[in-house]
Amino acid sequence: MARHKEFNQLEALSKAMETFWRYGYSGTSIQDLTESMGINRGSLYDTFGDKRSLFLAAIAHYDETVLQRLISDLEDQSASKEAIIAYFHHMIERIVDDKTHRGCFAINTAVELCPHDRETQQRIAKNLQRIEDAFYQALVRATQKGEMAICDNLRE
């Protein structure tokens, strides 16, 4: 009979994401993960698979939580100049408040893994494209509302 998982998988995934964020993929050991997640190795492997699978799940979790919160206002159909300004104010606040100086998980991952990991490269490129698209749409709306000067090519 299979044992019932006695931990919150979403909470454990959040803790794994934080650990990868702090130490990077290469700098994070299975021991680091089990300690931060509060689970044993067997539970980690049974629930999330190997370290790479857990890392990819952590990236997806980052997209669904952190990235979503960061750009949700920009993706709103009414977003324009005010949302763009609010985004940068929020980012400055996050940077100033980040006492651990861990930086951006997506960019840290890009620097560490993208040169030699095609799957991670594609995931990070998708994240960055989503951010660019959100800004682009907000800029289009801002110019249409007359909040910003019209520019020939907003993508540049």
PDB file of C-alpha atoms in Angstrom:
ATOM      1  CA  MET A   1       0.000   0.000   0.000  1.00  0.00           C
ATOM      2  CA  ALA A   2       1.381   3.416  -0.973  1.00  0.00           C
ATOM      3  CA  ARG A   3       2.126   5.828   1.830  1.00  0.00           C
ATOM      4  CA  HIS A   4       0.192   9.064   1.996  1.00  0.00           C
ATOM      5  CA  LYS A   5       2.392  12.110   1.395  1.00  0.00           C
ATOM      6  CA  GLU A   6       2.638  13.971   4.667  1.00  0.00           C
ATOM      7  CA  PHE A   7       3.792  17.317   3.329  1.00  0.00           C
ATOM      8  CA  ASN A   8       2.366  20.161   1.301  1.00  0.00           C
ATOM      9  CA  GLN A   9       3.744  19.698  -2.221  1.00  0.00           C
ATOM     10  CA  LEU A  10       3.213  23.322  -3.231  1.00  0.00           C
ATOM     11  CA  GLU A  11       4.971  24.572  -0.111  1.00  0.00           C
ATOM     12  CA  ALA A  12       7.837  22.131  -0.703  1.00  0.00           C
ATOM     13  CA  LEU A  13       8.101  23.293  -4.326  1.00  0.00           C
ATOM     14  CA  SER A  14       8.206  26.928  -3.178  1.00  0.00           C
ATOM     15  CA  LYS A  15      11.040  26.083  -0.802  1.00  0.00           C
ATOM     16  CA  ALA A  16      12.907  24.258  -3.576  1.00  0.00           C
ATOM     17  CA  MET A  17      12.480  27.291  -5.840  1.00  0.00           C
ATOM     18  CA  GLU A  18      13.897  29.546  -3.123  1.00  0.00           C
ATOM     19  CA  THR A  19      16.865  27.210  -2.649  1.00  0.00           C
ATOM     20  CA  PHE A  20      17.658  27.062  -6.370  1.00  0.00           C
ATOM     21  CA  TRP A  21      17.200  30.838  -6.518  1.00  0.00           C
ATOM     22  CA  ARG A  22      19.681  31.382  -3.704  1.00  0.00           C
ATOM     23  CA  TYR A  23      22.376  28.885  -4.750  1.00  0.00           C
ATOM     24  CA  GLY A  24      21.774  28.222  -8.452  1.00  0.00           C
ATOM     25  CA  TYR A  25      21.272  24.821 -10.026  1.00  0.00           C
ATOM     26  CA  SER A  26      24.880  23.657  -9.770  1.00  0.00           C
ATOM     27  CA  GLY A  27      25.343  25.058  -6.277  1.00  0.00           C
ATOM     28  CA  THR A  28      22.294  23.261  -4.887  1.00  0.00           C
ATOM     29  CA  SER A  29      22.683  19.715  -3.629  1.00  0.00           C
ATOM     30  CA  ILE A  30      19.965  17.163  -2.966  1.00  0.00           C
ATOM     31  CA  GLN A  31      20.849  17.564   0.718  1.00  0.00           C
ATOM     32  CA  ASP A  32      20.218  21.335   0.452  1.00  0.00           C
ATOM     33  CA  LEU A  33      16.849  20.620  -1.148  1.00  0.00           C
ATOM     34  CA  THR A  34      15.690  18.014   1.354  1.00  0.00           C
ATOM     35  CA  GLU A  35      16.694  20.265   4.254  1.00  0.00           C
ATOM     36  CA  SER A  36      14.985  23.357   2.859  1.00  0.00           C
ATOM     37  CA  MET A  37      11.887  21.424   1.778  1.00  0.00           C
ATOM     38  CA  GLY A  38      11.640  19.544   5.069  1.00  0.00           C
ATOM     39  CA  ILE A  39      11.307  16.156   3.363  1.00  0.00           C
ATOM     40  CA  ASN A  40      13.477  13.080   2.942  1.00  0.00           C
ATOM     41  CA  ARG A  41      15.197  11.971  -0.258  1.00  0.00           C
ATOM     42  CA  GLY A  42      12.631   9.285  -0.970  1.00  0.00           C
ATOM     43  CA  SER A  43       9.775  11.778  -0.800  1.00  0.00           C
ATOM     44  CA  LEU A  44      11.659  14.197  -3.045  1.00  0.00           C
ATOM     45  CA  TYR A  45      12.324  11.549  -5.698  1.00  0.00           C
ATOM     46  CA  ASP A  46       8.839   9.981  -5.415  1.00  0.00           C
ATOM     47  CA  THR A  47       7.080  13.333  -5.719  1.00  0.00           C
ATOM     48  CA  PHE A  48       9.284  15.443  -7.970  1.00  0.00           C
ATOM     49  CA  GLY A  49      11.642  13.028  -9.710  1.00  0.00           C
ATOM     50  CA  ASP A  50      15.328  13.857  -9.968  1.00  0.00           C
ATOM     51  CA  LYS A  51      17.041  17.178  -9.271  1.00  0.00           C
ATOM     52  CA  ARG A  52      16.601  18.394 -12.847  1.00  0.00           C
ATOM     53  CA  SER A  53      12.877  17.590 -12.860  1.00  0.00           C
ATOM     54  CA  LEU A  54      12.485  19.447  -9.581  1.00  0.00           C
ATOM     55  CA  PHE A  55      14.423  22.392 -11.004  1.00  0.00           C
ATOM     56  CA  LEU A  56      12.188  22.553 -14.082  1.00  0.00           C
ATOM     57  CA  ALA A  57       9.146  22.388 -11.797  1.00  0.00           C
ATOM     58  CA  ALA A  58      10.663  25.239  -9.762  1.00  0.00           C
ATOM     59  CA  ILE A  59      11.032  27.342 -12.924  1.00  0.00           C
ATOM     60  CA  ALA A  60       7.390  26.655 -13.818  1.00  0.00           C
ATOM     61  CA  HIS A  61       6.376  27.564 -10.263  1.00  0.00           C
ATOM     62  CA  TYR A  62       8.358  30.804 -10.581  1.00  0.00           C
ATOM     63  CA  ASP A  63       6.453  31.596 -13.786  1.00  0.00           C
ATOM     64  CA  GLU A  64       3.093  30.914 -12.141  1.00  0.00           C
ATOM     65  CA  THR A  65       3.801  32.876  -8.979  1.00  0.00           C
ATOM     66  CA  VAL A  66       6.603  35.444  -9.052  1.00  0.00           C
ATOM     67  CA  LEU A  67       6.518  36.317 -12.755  1.00  0.00           C
ATOM     68  CA  GLN A  68       2.726  36.345 -12.803  1.00  0.00           C
ATOM     69  CA  ARG A  69       2.630  38.815  -9.878  1.00  0.00           C
ATOM     70  CA  LEU A  70       5.276  41.011 -11.478  1.00  0.00           C
ATOM     71  CA  ILE A  71       3.571  41.456 -14.821  1.00  0.00           C
ATOM     72  CA  SER A  72      -0.124  40.880 -14.132  1.00  0.00           C
ATOM     73  CA  ASP A  73      -0.818  44.626 -14.070  1.00  0.00           C
ATOM     74  CA  LEU A  74       1.005  45.077 -17.388  1.00  0.00           C
ATOM     75  CA  GLU A  75      -1.003  42.247 -18.953  1.00  0.00           C
ATOM     76  CA  ASP A  76      -4.308  43.766 -17.864  1.00  0.00           C
ATOM     77  CA  GLN A  77      -6.229  45.067 -20.888  1.00  0.00           C
ATOM     78  CA  SER A  78      -6.528  48.515 -19.314  1.00  0.00           C
ATOM     79  CA  ALA A  79      -2.814  48.757 -18.450  1.00  0.00           C
ATOM     80  CA  SER A  80      -0.894  51.655 -19.909  1.00  0.00           C
ATOM     81  CA  LYS A  81       1.588  54.281 -18.682  1.00  0.00           C
ATOM     82  CA  GLU A  82       0.578  54.015 -15.026  1.00  0.00           C
ATOM     83  CA  ALA A  83       1.130  50.233 -15.021  1.00  0.00           C
ATOM     84  CA  ILE A  84       4.559  50.654 -16.617  1.00  0.00           C
ATOM     85  CA  ILE A  85       5.604  53.194 -13.992  1.00  0.00           C
ATOM     86  CA  ALA A  86       4.201  51.007 -11.192  1.00  0.00           C
ATOM     87  CA  TYR A  87       6.182  48.022 -12.508  1.00  0.00           C
ATOM     88  CA  PHE A  88       9.476  49.901 -12.265  1.00  0.00           C
ATOM     89  CA  HIS A  89       8.631  51.298  -8.822  1.00  0.00           C
ATOM     90  CA  HIS A  90       7.848  47.774  -7.661  1.00  0.00           C
ATOM     91  CA  MET A  91      11.096  46.397  -9.120  1.00  0.00           C
ATOM     92  CA  ILE A  92      13.166  49.118  -7.458  1.00  0.00           C
ATOM     93  CA  GLU A  93      11.456  48.360  -4.158  1.00  0.00           C
ATOM     94  CA  ARG A  94      12.165  44.620  -4.542  1.00  0.00           C
ATOM     95  CA  ILE A  95      15.825  45.245  -5.328  1.00  0.00           C
ATOM     96  CA  VAL A  96      16.290  47.622  -2.396  1.00  0.00           C
ATOM     97  CA  ASP A  97      14.476  45.258  -0.010  1.00  0.00           C
ATOM     98  CA  ASP A  98      16.390  42.147  -1.145  1.00  0.00           C
ATOM     99  CA  LYS A  99      18.930  41.787   1.654  1.00  0.00           C
ATOM    100  CA  THR A 100      20.188  38.483   0.232  1.00  0.00           C
ATOM    101  CA  HIS A 101      21.128  40.065  -3.121  1.00  0.00           C
ATOM    102  CA  ARG A 102      19.908  36.983  -4.933  1.00  0.00           C
ATOM    103  CA  GLY A 103      18.889  38.839  -8.098  1.00  0.00           C
ATOM    104  CA  CYS A 104      16.374  37.551 -10.618  1.00  0.00           C
ATOM    105  CA  PHE A 105      15.839  33.784 -10.703  1.00  0.00           C
ATOM    106  CA  ALA A 106      15.227  33.770 -14.461  1.00  0.00           C
ATOM    107  CA  ILE A 107      18.335  35.816 -15.266  1.00  0.00           C
ATOM    108  CA  ASN A 108      20.487  33.879 -12.795  1.00  0.00           C
ATOM    109  CA  THR A 109      19.306  30.670 -14.472  1.00  0.00           C
ATOM    110  CA  ALA A 110      19.969  32.099 -17.932  1.00  0.00           C
ATOM    111  CA  VAL A 111      23.535  33.011 -17.018  1.00  0.00           C
ATOM    112  CA  GLU A 112      24.244  29.662 -15.388  1.00  0.00           C
ATOM    113  CA  LEU A 113      22.498  27.185 -17.671  1.00  0.00           C
ATOM    114  CA  CYS A 114      21.370  28.654 -20.984  1.00  0.00           C
ATOM    115  CA  PRO A 115      24.746  28.481 -22.741  1.00  0.00           C
ATOM    116  CA  HIS A 116      24.654  24.663 -22.553  1.00  0.00           C
ATOM    117  CA  ASP A 117      21.045  23.691 -21.729  1.00  0.00           C
ATOM    118  CA  ARG A 118      18.621  24.073 -24.629  1.00  0.00           C
ATOM    119  CA  GLU A 119      15.454  23.242 -22.673  1.00  0.00           C
ATOM    120  CA  THR A 120      16.205  25.796 -19.983  1.00  0.00           C
ATOM    121  CA  GLN A 121      17.174  28.308 -22.668  1.00  0.00           C
ATOM    122  CA  GLN A 122      13.760  27.890 -24.305  1.00  0.00           C
ATOM    123  CA  ARG A 123      11.902  28.250 -20.998  1.00  0.00           C
ATOM    124  CA  ILE A 124      13.777  31.412 -20.040  1.00  0.00           C
ATOM    125  CA  ALA A 125      13.345  32.853 -23.548  1.00  0.00           C
ATOM    126  CA  LYS A 126       9.600  32.247 -23.200  1.00  0.00           C
ATOM    127  CA  ASN A 127       9.596  34.100 -19.844  1.00  0.00           C
ATOM    128  CA  LEU A 128      11.474  37.058 -21.272  1.00  0.00           C
ATOM    129  CA  GLN A 129       9.215  37.150 -24.336  1.00  0.00           C
ATOM    130  CA  ARG A 130       6.174  37.245 -22.070  1.00  0.00           C
ATOM    131  CA  ILE A 131       7.613  40.248 -20.228  1.00  0.00           C
ATOM    132  CA  GLU A 132       8.471  41.986 -23.507  1.00  0.00           C
ATOM    133  CA  ASP A 133       4.980  41.342 -24.873  1.00  0.00           C
ATOM    134  CA  ALA A 134       3.357  42.710 -21.710  1.00  0.00           C
ATOM    135  CA  PHE A 135       5.426  45.895 -21.947  1.00  0.00           C
ATOM    136  CA  TYR A 136       4.738  46.215 -25.648  1.00  0.00           C
ATOM    137  CA  GLN A 137       0.980  45.955 -25.192  1.00  0.00           C
ATOM    138  CA  ALA A 138       1.034  48.453 -22.309  1.00  0.00           C
ATOM    139  CA  LEU A 139       3.100  50.861 -24.449  1.00  0.00           C
ATOM    140  CA  VAL A 140       0.668  50.493 -27.351  1.00  0.00           C
ATOM    141  CA  ARG A 141      -2.258  51.286 -25.052  1.00  0.00           C
ATOM    142  CA  ALA A 142      -0.388  54.256 -23.551  1.00  0.00           C
ATOM    143  CA  THR A 143       0.287  55.741 -26.995  1.00  0.00           C
ATOM    144  CA  GLN A 144      -3.315  55.115 -28.075  1.00  0.00           C
ATOM    145  CA  LYS A 145      -4.545  56.949 -24.963  1.00  0.00           C
ATOM    146  CA  GLY A 146      -2.174  59.839 -25.656  1.00  0.00           C
ATOM    147  CA  GLU A 147      -0.222  59.181 -22.453  1.00  0.00           C
ATOM    148  CA  MET A 148       3.049  58.785 -24.333  1.00  0.00           C
ATOM    149  CA  ALA A 149       4.501  60.115 -27.553  1.00  0.00           C
ATOM    150  CA  ILE A 150       3.955  57.962 -30.606  1.00  0.00           C
ATOM    151  CA  CYS A 151       7.033  55.992 -31.600  1.00  0.00           C
ATOM    152  CA  ASP A 152       7.641  54.354 -34.976  1.00  0.00           C
ATOM    153  CA  ASN A 153       8.700  51.013 -33.532  1.00  0.00           C
ATOM    154  CA  LEU A 154       7.781  50.271 -29.935  1.00  0.00           C
ATOM    155  CA  ARG A 155       9.572  46.911 -30.021  1.00  0.00           C
ATOM    156  CA  GLU A 156      12.975  48.584 -30.300  1.00  0.00           C
TER     157      GLU A 156
END
